[in-house]
PDB file of C-alpha atoms in Angstrom:
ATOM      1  CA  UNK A   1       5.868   3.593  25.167  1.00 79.00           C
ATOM      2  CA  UNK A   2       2.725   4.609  23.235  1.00 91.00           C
ATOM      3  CA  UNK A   3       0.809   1.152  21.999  1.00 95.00           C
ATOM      4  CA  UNK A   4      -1.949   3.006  20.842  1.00 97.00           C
ATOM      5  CA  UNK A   5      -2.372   5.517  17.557  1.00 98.00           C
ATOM      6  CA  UNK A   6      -4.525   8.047  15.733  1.00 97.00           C
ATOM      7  CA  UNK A   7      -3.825   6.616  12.157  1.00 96.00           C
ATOM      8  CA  UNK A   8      -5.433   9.914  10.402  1.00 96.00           C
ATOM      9  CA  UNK A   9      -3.489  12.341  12.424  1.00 97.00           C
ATOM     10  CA  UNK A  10      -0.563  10.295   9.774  1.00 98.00           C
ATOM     11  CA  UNK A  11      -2.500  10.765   6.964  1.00 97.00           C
ATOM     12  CA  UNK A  12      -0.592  13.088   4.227  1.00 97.00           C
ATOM     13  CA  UNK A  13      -2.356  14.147   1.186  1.00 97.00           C
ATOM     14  CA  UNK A  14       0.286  15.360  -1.499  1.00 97.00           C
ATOM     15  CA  UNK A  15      -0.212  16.309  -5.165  1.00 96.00           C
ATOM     16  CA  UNK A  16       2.760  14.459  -5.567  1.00 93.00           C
ATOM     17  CA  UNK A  17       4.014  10.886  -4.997  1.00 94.00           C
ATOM     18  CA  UNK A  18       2.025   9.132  -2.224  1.00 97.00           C
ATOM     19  CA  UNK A  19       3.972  10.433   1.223  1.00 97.00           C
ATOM     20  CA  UNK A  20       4.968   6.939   3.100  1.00 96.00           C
ATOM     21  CA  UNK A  21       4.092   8.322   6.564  1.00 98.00           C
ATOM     22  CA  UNK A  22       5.341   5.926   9.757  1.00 98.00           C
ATOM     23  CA  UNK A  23       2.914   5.500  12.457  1.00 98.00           C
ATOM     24  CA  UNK A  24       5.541   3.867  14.606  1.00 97.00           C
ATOM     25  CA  UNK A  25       8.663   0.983  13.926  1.00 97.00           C
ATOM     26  CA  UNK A  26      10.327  -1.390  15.753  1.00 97.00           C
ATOM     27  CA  UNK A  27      12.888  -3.732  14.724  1.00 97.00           C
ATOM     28  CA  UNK A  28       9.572  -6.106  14.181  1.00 98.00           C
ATOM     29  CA  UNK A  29       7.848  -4.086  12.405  1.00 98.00           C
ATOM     30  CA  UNK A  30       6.830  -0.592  10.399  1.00 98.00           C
ATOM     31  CA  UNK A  31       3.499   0.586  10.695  1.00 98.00           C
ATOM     32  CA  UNK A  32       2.919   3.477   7.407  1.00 98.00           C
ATOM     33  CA  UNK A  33      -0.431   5.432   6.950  1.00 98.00           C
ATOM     34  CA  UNK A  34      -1.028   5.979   3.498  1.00 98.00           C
ATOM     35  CA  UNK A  35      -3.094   8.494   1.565  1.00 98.00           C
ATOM     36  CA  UNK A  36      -3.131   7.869  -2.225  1.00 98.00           C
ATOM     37  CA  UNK A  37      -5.441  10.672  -4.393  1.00 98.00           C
ATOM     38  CA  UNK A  38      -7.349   9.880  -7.428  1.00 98.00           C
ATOM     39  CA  UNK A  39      -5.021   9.197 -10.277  1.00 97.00           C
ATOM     40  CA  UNK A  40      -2.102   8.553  -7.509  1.00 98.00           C
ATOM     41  CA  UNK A  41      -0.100   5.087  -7.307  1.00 97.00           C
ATOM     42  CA  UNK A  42       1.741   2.988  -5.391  1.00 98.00           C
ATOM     43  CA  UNK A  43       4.425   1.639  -8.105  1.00 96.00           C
ATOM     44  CA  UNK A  44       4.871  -2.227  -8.259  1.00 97.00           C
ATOM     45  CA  UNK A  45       7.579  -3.815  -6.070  1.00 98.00           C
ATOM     46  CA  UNK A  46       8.383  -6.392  -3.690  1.00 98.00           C
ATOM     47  CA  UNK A  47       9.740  -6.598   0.348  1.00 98.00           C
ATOM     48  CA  UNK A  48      12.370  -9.344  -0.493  1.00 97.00           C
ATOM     49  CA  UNK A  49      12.819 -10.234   3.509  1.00 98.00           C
ATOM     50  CA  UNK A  50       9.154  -9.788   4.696  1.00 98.00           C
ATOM     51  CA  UNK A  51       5.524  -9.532   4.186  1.00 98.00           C
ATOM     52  CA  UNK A  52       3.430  -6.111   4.000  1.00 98.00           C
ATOM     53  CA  UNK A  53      -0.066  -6.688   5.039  1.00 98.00           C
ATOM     54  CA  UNK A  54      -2.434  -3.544   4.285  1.00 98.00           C
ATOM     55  CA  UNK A  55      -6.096  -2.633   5.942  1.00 98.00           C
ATOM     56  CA  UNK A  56      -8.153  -0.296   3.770  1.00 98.00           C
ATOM     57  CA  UNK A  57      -9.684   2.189   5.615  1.00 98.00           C
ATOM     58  CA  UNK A  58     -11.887   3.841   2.841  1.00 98.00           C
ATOM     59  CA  UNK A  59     -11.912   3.686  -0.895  1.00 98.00           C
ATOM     60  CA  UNK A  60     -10.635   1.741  -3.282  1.00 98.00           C
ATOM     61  CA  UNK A  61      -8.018   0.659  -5.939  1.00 98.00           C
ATOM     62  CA  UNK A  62      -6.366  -1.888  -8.584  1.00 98.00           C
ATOM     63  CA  UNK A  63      -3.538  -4.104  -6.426  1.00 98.00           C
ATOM     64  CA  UNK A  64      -0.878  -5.157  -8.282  1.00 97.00           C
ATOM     65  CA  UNK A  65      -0.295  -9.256  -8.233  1.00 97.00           C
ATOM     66  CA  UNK A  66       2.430  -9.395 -10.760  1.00 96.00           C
ATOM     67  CA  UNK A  67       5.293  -8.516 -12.962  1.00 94.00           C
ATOM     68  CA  UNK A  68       2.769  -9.027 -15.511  1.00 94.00           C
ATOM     69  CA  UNK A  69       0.704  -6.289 -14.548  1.00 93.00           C
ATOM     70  CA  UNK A  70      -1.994  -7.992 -12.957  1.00 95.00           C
ATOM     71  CA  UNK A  71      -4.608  -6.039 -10.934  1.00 97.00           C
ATOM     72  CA  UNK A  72      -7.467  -7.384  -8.528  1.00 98.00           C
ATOM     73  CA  UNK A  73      -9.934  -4.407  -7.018  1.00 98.00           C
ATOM     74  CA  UNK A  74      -9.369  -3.514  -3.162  1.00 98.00           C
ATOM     75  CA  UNK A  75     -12.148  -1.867  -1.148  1.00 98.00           C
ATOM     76  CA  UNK A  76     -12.206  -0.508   2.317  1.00 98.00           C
ATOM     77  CA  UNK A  77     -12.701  -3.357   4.750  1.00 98.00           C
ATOM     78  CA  UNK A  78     -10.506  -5.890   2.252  1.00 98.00           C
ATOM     79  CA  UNK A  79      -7.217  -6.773   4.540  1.00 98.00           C
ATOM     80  CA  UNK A  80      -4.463  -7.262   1.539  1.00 98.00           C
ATOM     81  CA  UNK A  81      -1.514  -9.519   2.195  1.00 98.00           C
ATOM     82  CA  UNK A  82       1.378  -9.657   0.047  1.00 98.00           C
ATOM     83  CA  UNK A  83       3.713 -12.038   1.659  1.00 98.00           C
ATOM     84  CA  UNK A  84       7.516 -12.190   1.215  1.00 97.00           C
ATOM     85  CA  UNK A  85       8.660 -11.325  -2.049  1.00 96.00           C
ATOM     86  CA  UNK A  86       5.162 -11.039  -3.473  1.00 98.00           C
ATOM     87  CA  UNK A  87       4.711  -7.801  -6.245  1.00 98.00           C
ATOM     88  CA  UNK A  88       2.243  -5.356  -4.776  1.00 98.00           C
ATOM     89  CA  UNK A  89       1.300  -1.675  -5.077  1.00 98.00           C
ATOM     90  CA  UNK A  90      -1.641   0.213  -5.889  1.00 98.00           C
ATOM     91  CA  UNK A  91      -3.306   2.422  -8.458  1.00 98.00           C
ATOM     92  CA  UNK A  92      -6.182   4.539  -7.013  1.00 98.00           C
ATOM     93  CA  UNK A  93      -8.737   4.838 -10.210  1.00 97.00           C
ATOM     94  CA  UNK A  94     -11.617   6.458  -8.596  1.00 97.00           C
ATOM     95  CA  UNK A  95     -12.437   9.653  -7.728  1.00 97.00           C
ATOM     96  CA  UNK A  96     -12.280   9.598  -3.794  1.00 98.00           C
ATOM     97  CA  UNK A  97      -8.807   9.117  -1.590  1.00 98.00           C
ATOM     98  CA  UNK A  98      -7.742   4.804  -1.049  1.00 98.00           C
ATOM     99  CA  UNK A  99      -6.817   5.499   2.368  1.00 98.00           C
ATOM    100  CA  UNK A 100      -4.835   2.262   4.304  1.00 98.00           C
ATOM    101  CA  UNK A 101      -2.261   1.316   6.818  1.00 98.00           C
ATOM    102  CA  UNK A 102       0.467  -0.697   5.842  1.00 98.00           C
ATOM    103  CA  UNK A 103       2.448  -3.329   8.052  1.00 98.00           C
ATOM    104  CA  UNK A 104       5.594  -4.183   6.931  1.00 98.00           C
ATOM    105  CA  UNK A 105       7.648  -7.174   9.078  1.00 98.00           C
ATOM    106  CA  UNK A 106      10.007  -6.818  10.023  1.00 98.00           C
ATOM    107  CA  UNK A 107      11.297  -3.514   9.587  1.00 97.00           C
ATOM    108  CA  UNK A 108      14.262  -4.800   7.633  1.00 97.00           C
ATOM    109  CA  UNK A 109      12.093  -6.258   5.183  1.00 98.00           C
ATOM    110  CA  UNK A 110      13.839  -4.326   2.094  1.00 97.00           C
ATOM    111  CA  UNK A 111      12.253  -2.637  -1.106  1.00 97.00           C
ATOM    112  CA  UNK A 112      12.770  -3.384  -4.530  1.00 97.00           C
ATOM    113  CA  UNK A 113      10.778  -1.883  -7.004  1.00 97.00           C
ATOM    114  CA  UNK A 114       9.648  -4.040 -10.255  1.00 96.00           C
ATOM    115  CA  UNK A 115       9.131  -2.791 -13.744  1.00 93.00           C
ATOM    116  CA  UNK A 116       6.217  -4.403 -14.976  1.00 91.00           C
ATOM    117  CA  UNK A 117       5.292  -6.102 -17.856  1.00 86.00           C
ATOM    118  CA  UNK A 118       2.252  -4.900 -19.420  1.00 66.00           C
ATOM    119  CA  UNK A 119       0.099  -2.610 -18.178  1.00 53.00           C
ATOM    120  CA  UNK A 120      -3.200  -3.907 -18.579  1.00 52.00           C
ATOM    121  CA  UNK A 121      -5.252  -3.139 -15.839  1.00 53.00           C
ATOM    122  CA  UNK A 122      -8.512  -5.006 -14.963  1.00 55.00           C
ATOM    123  CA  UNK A 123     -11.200  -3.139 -15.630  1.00 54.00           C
ATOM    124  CA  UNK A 124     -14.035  -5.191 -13.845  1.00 55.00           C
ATOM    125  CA  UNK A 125     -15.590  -3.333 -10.650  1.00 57.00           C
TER     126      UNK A 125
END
């Protein structure tokens, strides 16, 4: 069994949606390799039976906290944790790629999107 993986041969740039693009999955977890363009987003929602932790590879974004609409800047390095039943997603405002892998456990976690609020995002750097 392979244990060890070459996230950016996952990588999937698309002019559309953001491609969710699994690395590998077990019944403990999905690994996903994401590749979100400028102007591309992750829409709010929750994993109602688990936690998604992301590690940002390069660039950066606005992370959703909230229903409300909330948004905290993300930068490569940052390790973001949303833990179970937490709103998160991502809206890549710059002009270069927010590239990340996503863990979701376990696998069965679920997906619910959530229609936020307001949609004020923060605008410090």
């Amino acid at each position: 069994m392979t244990r060890i993986f070459n996230s950016s041969k996952f990588l999937q740039p698309t002019d559309g949606e953001p491609i969710r693009s699994v690395v590998t999955e077990s019944k403990d977890a999905v690994v996903v390799a994401w590749y979100i363009k400028p102007g591309q987003e992750i829409a709010p929602h929750i994993h109602p039976h688990g936690q998604d932790t992301w590690t940002i590879l390069s660039g950066k974004g606005k992370y959703y906290l909230d229903q409300a609409g909330t948004t905290k800047p993300i930068f490569a390095g940052d390790v973001v944790v949303a833990h179970n039943g937490c709103v998160h997603g991502v809206f890549n405002h710059d002009d270069e790629p927010l590239v990340f892998i996503s863990v979701v456990s376990p696998a069965d976690a679920g997906y619910e999107l959530v229609a936020i609020e307001t949609m004020s995002l923060d605008t410090s750097p």
